[in-house]
Short mmCIF file of C-alpha atoms in Angstrom, two decimals:
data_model
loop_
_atom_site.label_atom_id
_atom_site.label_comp_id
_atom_site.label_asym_id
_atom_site.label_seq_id
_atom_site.Cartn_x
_atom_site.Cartn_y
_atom_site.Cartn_z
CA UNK A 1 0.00 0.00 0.00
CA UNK A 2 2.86 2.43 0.35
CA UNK A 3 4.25 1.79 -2.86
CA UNK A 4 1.16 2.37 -4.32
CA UNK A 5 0.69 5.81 -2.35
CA UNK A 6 3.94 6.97 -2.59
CA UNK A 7 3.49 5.98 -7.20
CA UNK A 8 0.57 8.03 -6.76
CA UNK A 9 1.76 11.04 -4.72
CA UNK A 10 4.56 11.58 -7.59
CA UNK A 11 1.98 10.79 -10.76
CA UNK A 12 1.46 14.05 -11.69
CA UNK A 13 4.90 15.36 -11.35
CA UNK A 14 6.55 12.44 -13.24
CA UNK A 15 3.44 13.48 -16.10
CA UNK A 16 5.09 16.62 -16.21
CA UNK A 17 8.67 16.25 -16.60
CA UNK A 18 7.78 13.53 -19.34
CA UNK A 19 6.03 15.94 -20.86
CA UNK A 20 8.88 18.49 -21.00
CA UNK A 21 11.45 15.78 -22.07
CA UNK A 22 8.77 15.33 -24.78
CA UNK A 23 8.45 19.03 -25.77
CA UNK A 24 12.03 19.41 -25.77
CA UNK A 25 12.85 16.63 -28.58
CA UNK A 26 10.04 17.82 -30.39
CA UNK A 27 11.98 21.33 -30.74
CA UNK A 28 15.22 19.84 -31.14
CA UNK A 29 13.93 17.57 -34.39
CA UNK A 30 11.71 21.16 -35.52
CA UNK A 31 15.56 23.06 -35.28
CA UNK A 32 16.94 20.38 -37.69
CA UNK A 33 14.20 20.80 -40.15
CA UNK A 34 14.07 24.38 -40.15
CA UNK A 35 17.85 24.61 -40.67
CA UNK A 36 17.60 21.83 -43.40
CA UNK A 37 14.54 23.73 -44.87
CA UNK A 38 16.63 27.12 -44.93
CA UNK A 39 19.56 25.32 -46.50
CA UNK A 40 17.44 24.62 -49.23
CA UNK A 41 16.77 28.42 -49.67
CA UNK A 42 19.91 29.24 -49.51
CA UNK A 43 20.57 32.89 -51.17
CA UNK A 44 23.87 34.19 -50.18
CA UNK A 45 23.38 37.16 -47.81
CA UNK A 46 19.77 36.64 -47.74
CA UNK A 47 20.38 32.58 -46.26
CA UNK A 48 22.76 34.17 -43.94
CA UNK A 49 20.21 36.45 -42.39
CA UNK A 50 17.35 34.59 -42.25
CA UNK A 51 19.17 31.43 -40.64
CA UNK A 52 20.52 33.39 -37.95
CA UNK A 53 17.09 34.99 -37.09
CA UNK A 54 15.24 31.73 -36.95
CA UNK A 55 17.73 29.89 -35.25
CA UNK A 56 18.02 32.38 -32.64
CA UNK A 57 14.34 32.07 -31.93
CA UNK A 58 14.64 28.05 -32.01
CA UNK A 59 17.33 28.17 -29.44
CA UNK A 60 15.52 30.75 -27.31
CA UNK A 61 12.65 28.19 -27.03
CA UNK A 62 14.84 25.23 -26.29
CA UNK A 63 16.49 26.78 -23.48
CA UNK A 64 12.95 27.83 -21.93
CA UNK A 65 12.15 24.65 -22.19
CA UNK A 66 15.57 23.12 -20.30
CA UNK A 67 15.09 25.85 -17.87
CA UNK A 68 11.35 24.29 -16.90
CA UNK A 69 12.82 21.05 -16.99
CA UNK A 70 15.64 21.57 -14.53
CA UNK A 71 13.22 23.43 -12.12
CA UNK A 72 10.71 20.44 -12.40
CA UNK A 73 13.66 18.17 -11.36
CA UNK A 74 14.28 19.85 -8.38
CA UNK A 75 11.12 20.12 -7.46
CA UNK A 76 10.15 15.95 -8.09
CA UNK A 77 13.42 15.80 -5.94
CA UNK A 78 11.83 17.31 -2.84
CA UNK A 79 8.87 16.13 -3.20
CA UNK A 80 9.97 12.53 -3.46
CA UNK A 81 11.88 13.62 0.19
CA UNK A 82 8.80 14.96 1.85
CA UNK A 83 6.99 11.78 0.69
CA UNK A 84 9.14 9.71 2.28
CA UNK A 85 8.75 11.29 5.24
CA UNK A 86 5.27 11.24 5.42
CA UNK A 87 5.03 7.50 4.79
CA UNK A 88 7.40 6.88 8.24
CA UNK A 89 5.14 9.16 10.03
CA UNK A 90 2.38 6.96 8.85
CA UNK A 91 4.38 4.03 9.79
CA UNK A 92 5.00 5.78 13.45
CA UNK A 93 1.54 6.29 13.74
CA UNK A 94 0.49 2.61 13.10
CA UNK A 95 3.14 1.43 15.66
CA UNK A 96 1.30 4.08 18.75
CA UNK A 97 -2.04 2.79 17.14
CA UNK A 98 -1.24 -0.46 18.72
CA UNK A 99 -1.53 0.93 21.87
CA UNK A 100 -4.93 2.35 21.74
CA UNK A 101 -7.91 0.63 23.57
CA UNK A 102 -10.48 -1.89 21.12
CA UNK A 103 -12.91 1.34 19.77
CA UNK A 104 -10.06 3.54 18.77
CA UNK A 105 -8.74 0.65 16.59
CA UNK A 106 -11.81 0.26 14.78
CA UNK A 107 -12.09 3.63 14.26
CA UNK A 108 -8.79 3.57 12.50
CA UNK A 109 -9.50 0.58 10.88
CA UNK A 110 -12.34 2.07 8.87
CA UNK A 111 -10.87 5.13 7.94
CA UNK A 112 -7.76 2.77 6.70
CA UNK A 113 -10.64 1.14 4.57
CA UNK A 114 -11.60 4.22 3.16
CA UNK A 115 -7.72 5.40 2.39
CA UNK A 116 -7.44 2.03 1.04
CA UNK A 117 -10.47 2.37 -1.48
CA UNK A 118 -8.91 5.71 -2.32
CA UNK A 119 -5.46 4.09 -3.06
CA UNK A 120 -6.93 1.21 -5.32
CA UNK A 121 -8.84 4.61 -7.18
CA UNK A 122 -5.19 5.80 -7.62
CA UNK A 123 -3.65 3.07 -8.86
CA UNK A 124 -6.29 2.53 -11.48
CA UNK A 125 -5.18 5.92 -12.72
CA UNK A 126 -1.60 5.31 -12.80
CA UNK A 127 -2.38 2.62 -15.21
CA UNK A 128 -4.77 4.15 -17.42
CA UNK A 129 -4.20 6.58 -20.22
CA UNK A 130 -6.95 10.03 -19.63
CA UNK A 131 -8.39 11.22 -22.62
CA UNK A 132 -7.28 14.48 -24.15
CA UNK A 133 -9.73 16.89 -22.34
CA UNK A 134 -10.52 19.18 -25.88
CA UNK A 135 -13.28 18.56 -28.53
CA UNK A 136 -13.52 15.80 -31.53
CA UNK A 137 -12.15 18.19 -34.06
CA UNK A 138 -14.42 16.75 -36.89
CA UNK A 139 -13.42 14.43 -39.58
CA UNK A 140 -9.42 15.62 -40.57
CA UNK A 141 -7.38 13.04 -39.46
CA UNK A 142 -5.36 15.09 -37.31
CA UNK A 143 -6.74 14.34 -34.09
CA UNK A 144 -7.87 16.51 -31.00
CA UNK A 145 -5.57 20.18 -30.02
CA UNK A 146 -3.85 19.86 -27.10
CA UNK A 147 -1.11 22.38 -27.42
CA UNK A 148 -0.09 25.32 -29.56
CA UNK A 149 3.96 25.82 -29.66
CA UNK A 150 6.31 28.70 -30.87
CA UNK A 151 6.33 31.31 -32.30
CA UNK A 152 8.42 29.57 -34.92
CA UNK A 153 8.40 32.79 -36.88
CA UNK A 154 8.87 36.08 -35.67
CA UNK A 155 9.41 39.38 -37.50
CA UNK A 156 8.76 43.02 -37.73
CA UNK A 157 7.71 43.93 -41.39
CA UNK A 158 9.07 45.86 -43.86
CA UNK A 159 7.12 48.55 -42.73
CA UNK A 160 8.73 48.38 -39.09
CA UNK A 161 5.97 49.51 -36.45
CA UNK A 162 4.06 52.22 -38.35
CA UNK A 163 1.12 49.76 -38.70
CA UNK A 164 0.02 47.91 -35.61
CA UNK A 165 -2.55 46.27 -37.96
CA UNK A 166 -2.67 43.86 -40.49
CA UNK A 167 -2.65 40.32 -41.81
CA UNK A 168 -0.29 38.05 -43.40
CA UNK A 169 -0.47 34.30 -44.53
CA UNK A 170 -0.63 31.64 -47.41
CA UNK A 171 -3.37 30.90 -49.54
CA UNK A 172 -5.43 27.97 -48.16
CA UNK A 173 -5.73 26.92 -51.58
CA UNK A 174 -3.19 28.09 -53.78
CA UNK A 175 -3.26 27.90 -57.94
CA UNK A 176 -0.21 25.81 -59.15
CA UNK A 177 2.58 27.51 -59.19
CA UNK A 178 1.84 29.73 -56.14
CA UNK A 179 2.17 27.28 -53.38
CA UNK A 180 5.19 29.09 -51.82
CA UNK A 181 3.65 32.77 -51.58
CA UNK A 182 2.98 34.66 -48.87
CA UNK A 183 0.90 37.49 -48.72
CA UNK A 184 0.91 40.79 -46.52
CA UNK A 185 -1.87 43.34 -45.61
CA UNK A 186 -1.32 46.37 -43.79
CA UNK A 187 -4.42 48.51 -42.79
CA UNK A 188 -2.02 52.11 -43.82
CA UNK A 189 -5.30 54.44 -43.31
CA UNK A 190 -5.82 55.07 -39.46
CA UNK A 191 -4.79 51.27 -38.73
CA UNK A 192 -8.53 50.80 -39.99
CA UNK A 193 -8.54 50.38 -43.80
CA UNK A 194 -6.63 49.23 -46.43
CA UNK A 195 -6.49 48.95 -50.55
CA UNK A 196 -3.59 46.84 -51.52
CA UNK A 197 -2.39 42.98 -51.10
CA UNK A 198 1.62 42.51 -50.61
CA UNK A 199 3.04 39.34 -51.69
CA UNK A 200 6.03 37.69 -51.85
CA UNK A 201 8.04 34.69 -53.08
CA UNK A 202 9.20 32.83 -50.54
CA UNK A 203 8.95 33.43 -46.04
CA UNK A 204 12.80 34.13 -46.44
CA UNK A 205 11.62 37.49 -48.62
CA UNK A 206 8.96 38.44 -46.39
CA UNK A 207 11.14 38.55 -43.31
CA UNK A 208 13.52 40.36 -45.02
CA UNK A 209 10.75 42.79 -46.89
CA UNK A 210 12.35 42.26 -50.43
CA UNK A 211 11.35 41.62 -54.08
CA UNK A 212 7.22 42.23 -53.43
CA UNK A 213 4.45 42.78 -55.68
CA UNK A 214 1.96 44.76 -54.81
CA UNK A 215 -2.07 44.67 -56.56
CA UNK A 216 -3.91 47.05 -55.68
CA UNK A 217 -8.05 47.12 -55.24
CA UNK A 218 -8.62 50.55 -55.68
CA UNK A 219 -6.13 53.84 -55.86
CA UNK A 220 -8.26 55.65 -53.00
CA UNK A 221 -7.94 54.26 -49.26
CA UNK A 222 -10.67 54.10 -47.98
CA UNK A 223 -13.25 54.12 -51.00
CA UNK A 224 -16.08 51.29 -51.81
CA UNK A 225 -15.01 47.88 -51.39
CA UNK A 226 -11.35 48.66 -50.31
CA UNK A 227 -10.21 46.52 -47.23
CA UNK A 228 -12.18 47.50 -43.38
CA UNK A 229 -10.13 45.99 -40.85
CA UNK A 230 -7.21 43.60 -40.03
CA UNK A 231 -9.37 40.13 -40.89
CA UNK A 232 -8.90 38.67 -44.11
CA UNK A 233 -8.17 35.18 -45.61
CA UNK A 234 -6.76 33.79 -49.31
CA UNK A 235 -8.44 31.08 -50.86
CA UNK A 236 -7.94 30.27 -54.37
CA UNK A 237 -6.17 33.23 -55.59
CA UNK A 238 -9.18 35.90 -53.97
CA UNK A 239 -8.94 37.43 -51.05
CA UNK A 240 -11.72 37.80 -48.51
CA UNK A 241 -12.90 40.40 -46.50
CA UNK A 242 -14.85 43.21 -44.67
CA UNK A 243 -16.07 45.81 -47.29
CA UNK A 244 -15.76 48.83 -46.32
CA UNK A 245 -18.63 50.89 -44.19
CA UNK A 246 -20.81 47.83 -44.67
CA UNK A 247 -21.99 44.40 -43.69
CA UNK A 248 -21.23 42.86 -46.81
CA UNK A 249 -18.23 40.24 -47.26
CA UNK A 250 -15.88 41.38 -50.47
CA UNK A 251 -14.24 38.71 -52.53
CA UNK A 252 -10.65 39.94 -54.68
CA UNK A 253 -10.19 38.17 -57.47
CA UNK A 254 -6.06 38.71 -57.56
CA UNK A 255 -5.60 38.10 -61.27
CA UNK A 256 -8.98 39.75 -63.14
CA UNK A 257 -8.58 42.83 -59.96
CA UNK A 258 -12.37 42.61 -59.65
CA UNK A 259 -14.63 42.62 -56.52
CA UNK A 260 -17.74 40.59 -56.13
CA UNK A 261 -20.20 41.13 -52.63
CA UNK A 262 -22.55 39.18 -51.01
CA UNK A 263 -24.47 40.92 -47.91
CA UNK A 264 -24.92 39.04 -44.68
CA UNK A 265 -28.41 39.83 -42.60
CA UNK A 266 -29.36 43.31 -41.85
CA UNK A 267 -28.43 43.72 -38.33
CA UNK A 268 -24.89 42.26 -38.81
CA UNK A 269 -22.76 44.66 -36.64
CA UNK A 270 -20.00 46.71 -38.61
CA UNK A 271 -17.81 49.51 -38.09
CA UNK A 272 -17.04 48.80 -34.31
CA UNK A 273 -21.05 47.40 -33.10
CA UNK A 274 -19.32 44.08 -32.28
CA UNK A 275 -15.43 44.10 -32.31
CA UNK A 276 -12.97 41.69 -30.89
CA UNK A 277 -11.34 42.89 -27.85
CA UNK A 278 -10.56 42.83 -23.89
CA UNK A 279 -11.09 44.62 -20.72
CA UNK A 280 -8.39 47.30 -21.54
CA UNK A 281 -9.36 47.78 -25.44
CA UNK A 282 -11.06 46.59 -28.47
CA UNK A 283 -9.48 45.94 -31.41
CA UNK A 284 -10.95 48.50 -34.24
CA UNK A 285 -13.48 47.40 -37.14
CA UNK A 286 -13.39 43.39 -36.54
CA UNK A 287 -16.98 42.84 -36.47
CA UNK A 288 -16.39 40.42 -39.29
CA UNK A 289 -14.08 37.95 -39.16
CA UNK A 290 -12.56 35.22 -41.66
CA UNK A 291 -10.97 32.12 -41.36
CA UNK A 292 -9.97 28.96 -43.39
CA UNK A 293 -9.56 25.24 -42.85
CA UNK A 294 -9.78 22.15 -44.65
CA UNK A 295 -12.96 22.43 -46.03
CA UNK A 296 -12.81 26.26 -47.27
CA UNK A 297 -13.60 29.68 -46.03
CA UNK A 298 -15.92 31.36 -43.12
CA UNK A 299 -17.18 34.14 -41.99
CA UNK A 300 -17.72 34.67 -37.74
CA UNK A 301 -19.54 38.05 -37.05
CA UNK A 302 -22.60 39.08 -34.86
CA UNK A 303 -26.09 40.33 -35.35
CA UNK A 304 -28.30 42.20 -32.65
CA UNK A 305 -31.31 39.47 -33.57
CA UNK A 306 -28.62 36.95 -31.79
CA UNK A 307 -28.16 39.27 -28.90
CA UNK A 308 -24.36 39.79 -29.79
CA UNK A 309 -23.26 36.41 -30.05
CA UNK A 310 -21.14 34.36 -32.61
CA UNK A 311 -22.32 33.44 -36.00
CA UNK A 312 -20.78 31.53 -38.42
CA UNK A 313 -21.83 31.23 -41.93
CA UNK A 314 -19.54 29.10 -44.26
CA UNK A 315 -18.91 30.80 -47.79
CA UNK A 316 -18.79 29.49 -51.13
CA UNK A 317 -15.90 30.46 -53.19
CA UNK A 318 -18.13 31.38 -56.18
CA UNK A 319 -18.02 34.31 -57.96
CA UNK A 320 -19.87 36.31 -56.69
CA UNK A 321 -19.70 34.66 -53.45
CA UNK A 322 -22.83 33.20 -51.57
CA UNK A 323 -23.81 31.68 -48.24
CA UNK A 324 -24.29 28.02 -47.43
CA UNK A 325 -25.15 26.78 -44.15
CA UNK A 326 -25.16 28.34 -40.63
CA UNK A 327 -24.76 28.02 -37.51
CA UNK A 328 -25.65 30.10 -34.20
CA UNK A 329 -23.55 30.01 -31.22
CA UNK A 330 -23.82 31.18 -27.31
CA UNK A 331 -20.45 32.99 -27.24
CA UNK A 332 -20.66 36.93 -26.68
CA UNK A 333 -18.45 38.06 -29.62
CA UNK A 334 -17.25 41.08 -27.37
CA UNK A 335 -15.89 38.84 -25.30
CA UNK A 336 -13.22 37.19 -27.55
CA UNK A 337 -10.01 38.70 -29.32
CA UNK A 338 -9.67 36.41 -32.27
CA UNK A 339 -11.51 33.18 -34.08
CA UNK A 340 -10.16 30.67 -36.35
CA UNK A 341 -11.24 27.25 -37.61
CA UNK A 342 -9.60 23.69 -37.85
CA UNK A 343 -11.65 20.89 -39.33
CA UNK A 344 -14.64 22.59 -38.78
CA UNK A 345 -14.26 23.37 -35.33
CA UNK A 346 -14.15 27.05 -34.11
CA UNK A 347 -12.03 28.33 -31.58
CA UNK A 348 -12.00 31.04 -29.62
CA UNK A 349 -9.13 32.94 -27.40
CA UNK A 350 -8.97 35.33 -25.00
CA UNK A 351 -6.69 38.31 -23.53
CA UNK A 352 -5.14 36.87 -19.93
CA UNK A 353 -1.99 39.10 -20.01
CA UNK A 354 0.46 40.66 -22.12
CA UNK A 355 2.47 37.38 -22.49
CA UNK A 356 -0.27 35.00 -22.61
CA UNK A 357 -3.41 34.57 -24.91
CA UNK A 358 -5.69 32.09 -24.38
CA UNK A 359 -7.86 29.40 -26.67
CA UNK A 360 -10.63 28.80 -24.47
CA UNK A 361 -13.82 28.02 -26.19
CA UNK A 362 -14.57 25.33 -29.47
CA UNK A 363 -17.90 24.97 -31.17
CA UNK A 364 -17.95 22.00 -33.16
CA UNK A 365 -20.29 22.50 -36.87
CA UNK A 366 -20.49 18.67 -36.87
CA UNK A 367 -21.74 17.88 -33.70
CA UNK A 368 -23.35 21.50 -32.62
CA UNK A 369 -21.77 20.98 -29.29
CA UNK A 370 -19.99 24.28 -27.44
CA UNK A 371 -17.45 24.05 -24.68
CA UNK A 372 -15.82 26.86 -22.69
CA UNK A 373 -13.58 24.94 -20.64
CA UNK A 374 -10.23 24.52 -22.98
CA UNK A 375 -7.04 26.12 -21.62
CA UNK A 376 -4.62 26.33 -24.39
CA UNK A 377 -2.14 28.73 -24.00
CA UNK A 378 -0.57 30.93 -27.16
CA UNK A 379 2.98 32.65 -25.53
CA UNK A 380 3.12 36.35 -26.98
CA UNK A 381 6.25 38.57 -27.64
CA UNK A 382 3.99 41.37 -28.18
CA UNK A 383 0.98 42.06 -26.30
CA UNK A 384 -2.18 42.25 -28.50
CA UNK A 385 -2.89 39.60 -31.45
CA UNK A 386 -4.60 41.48 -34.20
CA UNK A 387 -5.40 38.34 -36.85
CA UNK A 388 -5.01 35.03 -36.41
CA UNK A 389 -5.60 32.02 -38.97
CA UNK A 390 -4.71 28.51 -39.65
CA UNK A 391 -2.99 27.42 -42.65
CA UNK A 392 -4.72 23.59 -43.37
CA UNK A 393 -1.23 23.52 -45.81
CA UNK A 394 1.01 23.32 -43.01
CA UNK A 395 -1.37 23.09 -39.76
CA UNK A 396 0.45 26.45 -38.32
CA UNK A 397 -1.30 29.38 -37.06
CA UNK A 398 -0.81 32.83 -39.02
CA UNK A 399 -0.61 36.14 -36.17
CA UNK A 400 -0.61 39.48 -36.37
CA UNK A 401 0.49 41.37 -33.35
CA UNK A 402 1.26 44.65 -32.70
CA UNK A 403 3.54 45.26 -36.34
CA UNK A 404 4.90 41.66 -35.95
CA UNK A 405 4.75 38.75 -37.75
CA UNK A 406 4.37 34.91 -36.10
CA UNK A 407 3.54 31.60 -36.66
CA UNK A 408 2.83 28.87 -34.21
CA UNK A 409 2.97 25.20 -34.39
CA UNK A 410 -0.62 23.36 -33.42
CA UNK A 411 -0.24 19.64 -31.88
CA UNK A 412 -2.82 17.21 -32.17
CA UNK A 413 -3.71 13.87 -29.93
CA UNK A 414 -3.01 10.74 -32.45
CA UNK A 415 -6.35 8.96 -33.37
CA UNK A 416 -7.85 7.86 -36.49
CA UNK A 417 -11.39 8.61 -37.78
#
């Protein structure tokens, strides 16, 4: 019985440094592949720089994570002391037990039965696996989130900090040809609007701000259907977005440089009735917001007939654009900073500090089932993410904060559909 109490009383802290041990190999194989990946990029000067930059960042990470791990020693260490020493004053109490009258014996005998009952409860734990405590995430493969890790990029733009918002990304869906561009939005009107894409060749180039080509939607900035605030997506060479001063969704068409609308209901909130944001500030004109995954593109916004809360409407990538199906949701949308979707689950985060963002909430458009109670952390370097998307290419999370650019590495639970 004191083995089994004393296997018990160190379960969770044993969890934990596996866990660490875990995390750290994992960024010790991602530093090979990055620095095998940038090798393959290699462009004089240009290799030089990047390499350096994301190496630095990889190392960073990996020494965080060494640091935790030697703490979490030290601290198994004494606890593995202080449990010893409880189980001889258990012992010591057993031996004085044996000189207590009849009654006081039984007494202790049934509470022993009850720590007992408690023990075999343990044990069964010890040698069961728990489940991942986060939603089904539909019918992708990929499994359940449990953790979001990184950033694995991290850069100011070419514009430095003039804009504190924007987007930046991939194309969910890209034509042939374009599978390695990234694009770049900055809103360069009062951090509210904007009228031109960015893109460039290769994430070397738009770390280092060189070689882009710019299309632009319209001369003016802000004029009719130009860009209204920092959410956006690309899917299938047209970029999505918030028209400007109204409740309509605007699709780009990159090569022809046409726009094509599609209104959403009525009493959709626009230009600041329902932004993202946090006790100490909203985050300007994201009423709408847009997100990809493996199934295509979506709109999240709010409408006063649904008291404020999340809506998501899933959008066909005609031309023009239309509606398909919909679904209604109990989350205030004032109470959220960002959205994005994975395998048709939504998730939602939230502001906890300036180093911290959380992904708290998942509504699943399989299953209609909403939970509240995930606690995935997202560590910042800056302290307000503007956009956020996932990439279904490369299952990495696209952010916006504060003038930088970041990615983040989502990990899933293995299980098959």
């Amino acid at each position: 019985m004191e083995n089994v109490l004393f296997n018990c009383y160190l379960f969770n802290k044993m969890t934990e440094v596996d866990r660490l041990v875990l995390g750290l190999q994992h960024r010790i194989r991602q530093l090979l592949d990055n620095v095998s990946m940038l090798e393959k990029e290699d462009n004089g000067n240009l290799y030089a720089a990047v390499s350096l930059r994301i190496i630095e960042l990889e190392l960073a990470e990996i020494q965080d994570l060494l640091d935790k791990l030697n703490r979490t020693t030290n601290s198994y260490q004494q606890l593995s002391v202080q449990a010893a020493a409880e189980l001889q004053d258990m012992e010591n109490t057993m031996t004085e037990l044996e000189k207590f009258d009849h009654m006081q014996v039984m007494v202790k005998q049934r509470e022993n039965q009850r720590i007992k009952r408690d023990l075999e409860h343990c044990k069964a734990e010890l040698n069961s696996t728990s489940p991942a405590p986060t939603l089904s995430p539909g019918h992708c493969g990929l499994g359940s989130m449990v953790n979001v890790s990184g950033p694995k990029t991290y850069s100011l733009t070419v514009y430095g900090t003039s804009y504190s918002f924007g987007a930046w990304g991939r194309d969910a869906n890209p034509a042939p040809g374009d599978e390695n561009k990234y694009w770049l939005v900055v809103l360069s009107s009062s951090n509210a609007f904007g009228n031109f894409i960015r893109q460039y060749s290769s994430l070397s180039t738009i770390i280092l701000g060189i070689g882009p080509t710019d299309t632009y939607i319209s001369s003016s900035n802000p004029t009719t259907n130009t860009i209204q605030g920092p959410n956006m997506v690309m899917y299938s060479n047209a970029l999505y977005y918030n028209c400007y001063n109204t409740y309509s969704v605007c699709r780009f068409n990159m090569t022809t440089r046409s726009v094509s609308t599609v209104a959403l209901p009525s009493d959709t909130g626009y230009n600041n009735k329902f932004p993202f944001g946090h006790l100490a500030t909203s985050y300007s004109y994201t009423d709408m917001d847009f997100a990809t995954d493996e199934s295509g593109v979506y709109v999240i916004y709010a409408t006063t007939s649904n008291y404020g809360n999340v809506i998501i409407s899933k959008v066909e990538t005609s031309n023009p654009p239309v509606f398909n199906q919909t679904w209604f949701t109990s989350l205030h949308k004032k109470t959220v900073t960002n959205t994005f979707m994975v395998c048709g689950v939504l998730y939602a985060t939230r502001y906890v500090d300036k180093e911290i963002e959380e992904i708290f909430y998942t509504y699943d458009t399989k299953t209609n089932e909403e939970r509240y109670d995930l606690r995935i952390h997202i560590k910042k370097l800056q302290t307000n993410i503007k956009y956020i998307n996932y990439d279904p290419r490369d299952n990495l999370l696209y952010v916006f904060s504060d003038a930088y650019i970041a990615t983040y590495e989502i990990s899933f639970s293995k299980f098959t559909d």
